[in-house]
Amino acid sequence: DAMVIQNPRYQVTQFGKPVTLSCSQTLNHNVMYWYQQKSSQAPKLLFHYYDKDFNNEADTPDNFQSRRPNTSFCFLDIRSPGLGDAAMYLCATSSYRGRTEAFFGQGTRLTVV
Amino acid sequence: DQQVKQNSPSLSVQEGRISILNCDYTNSMFDYFLWYKKYPAEGPTFLISISSIKDKNEDGRFTVFLNKSAKHLSLHIVPSQPGDSAVYFCAARGAGSYQLTFGKGTKLSVIP
């Protein structure tokens, strides 16, 4: 089945140690998103790519970076994770053609110790 | 400043009855609305959507109603089933925008 796959499902990292989360998609969608969701809160958009064009949300900390080497893959890099960065990170994709829904991966639960 | 609000963190409904989940928004530029369902340890899955040019969209047991003047939408599930127990997120998108703005979610429990 075509889908959005995130790896790993669970990630434990040390305070201040760089970590990378990955996302791949088989939907061939132009747009890819990274959301952060903390407990009992709304998913919050960090940034999105429209093809290779990177769009950062104004309030996304500089500690968060992203790479999209090709249509299928997108990475979230956290340069120096703090305890406050512990959250569920959700990758999603959508097509720019028409008003379609976004398809989400299963998420990566990040724990910072 | 929350632009999409789901004021009920939780809702319990008996199996077979109607579940009504509510959502309010403040941004008049939103023109497309979606409902997502999320099980624990999984990503959100798309359920149903509605464009601002409509006031109702139906898909099987799920119906979404949109009241633009009140900036309010609701999701009706009839009849409710135990498998519907999940967190439901309301989301909105502005004209020409790709990003979705989410509410905090409502946890629905359907009691057998």
mmCIF file of C-alpha atoms in Angstrom, chain A residues 29-31 33 50 94-102, chain B residues 31-32 34 49 93-94 96-98:
data_model
loop_
_atom_site.group_PDB
_atom_site.id
_atom_site.type_symbol
_atom_site.label_atom_id
_atom_site.label_comp_id
_atom_site.label_asym_id
_atom_site.label_seq_id
_atom_site.Cartn_x
_atom_site.Cartn_y
_atom_site.Cartn_z
ATOM 1 C CA HIS A 29 3.196 13.918 -3.265
ATOM 2 C CA ASN A 30 4.763 17.314 -3.798
ATOM 3 C CA VAL A 31 4.248 18.636 -0.320
ATOM 4 C CA TYR A 33 5.287 18.484 6.347
ATOM 5 C CA TYR A 50 6.632 22.326 -1.638
ATOM 6 C CA SER A 94 -0.245 16.090 0.385
ATOM 7 C CA SER A 95 -0.693 16.789 -3.276
ATOM 8 C CA TYR A 96 -0.848 20.375 -4.457
ATOM 9 C CA ARG A 97 -3.440 19.381 -7.026
ATOM 10 C CA GLY A 98 -6.797 20.361 -5.634
ATOM 11 C CA ARG A 99 -7.854 20.436 -2.058
ATOM 12 C CA THR A 100 -6.746 17.050 -0.868
ATOM 13 C CA GLU A 101 -6.183 15.827 2.622
ATOM 14 C CA ALA A 102 -2.776 15.328 4.192
ATOM 15 C CA ASP B 31 -12.002 27.657 3.567
ATOM 16 C CA TYR B 32 -11.433 23.933 3.906
ATOM 17 C CA LEU B 34 -11.037 18.282 7.830
ATOM 18 C CA SER B 49 -13.647 17.002 4.890
ATOM 19 C CA ARG B 93 -6.747 25.223 5.835
ATOM 20 C CA GLY B 94 -6.718 28.725 4.423
ATOM 21 C CA GLY B 96 -4.145 29.021 -1.207
ATOM 22 C CA SER B 97 -2.361 27.583 1.807
ATOM 23 C CA TYR B 98 -0.964 24.099 2.267
#
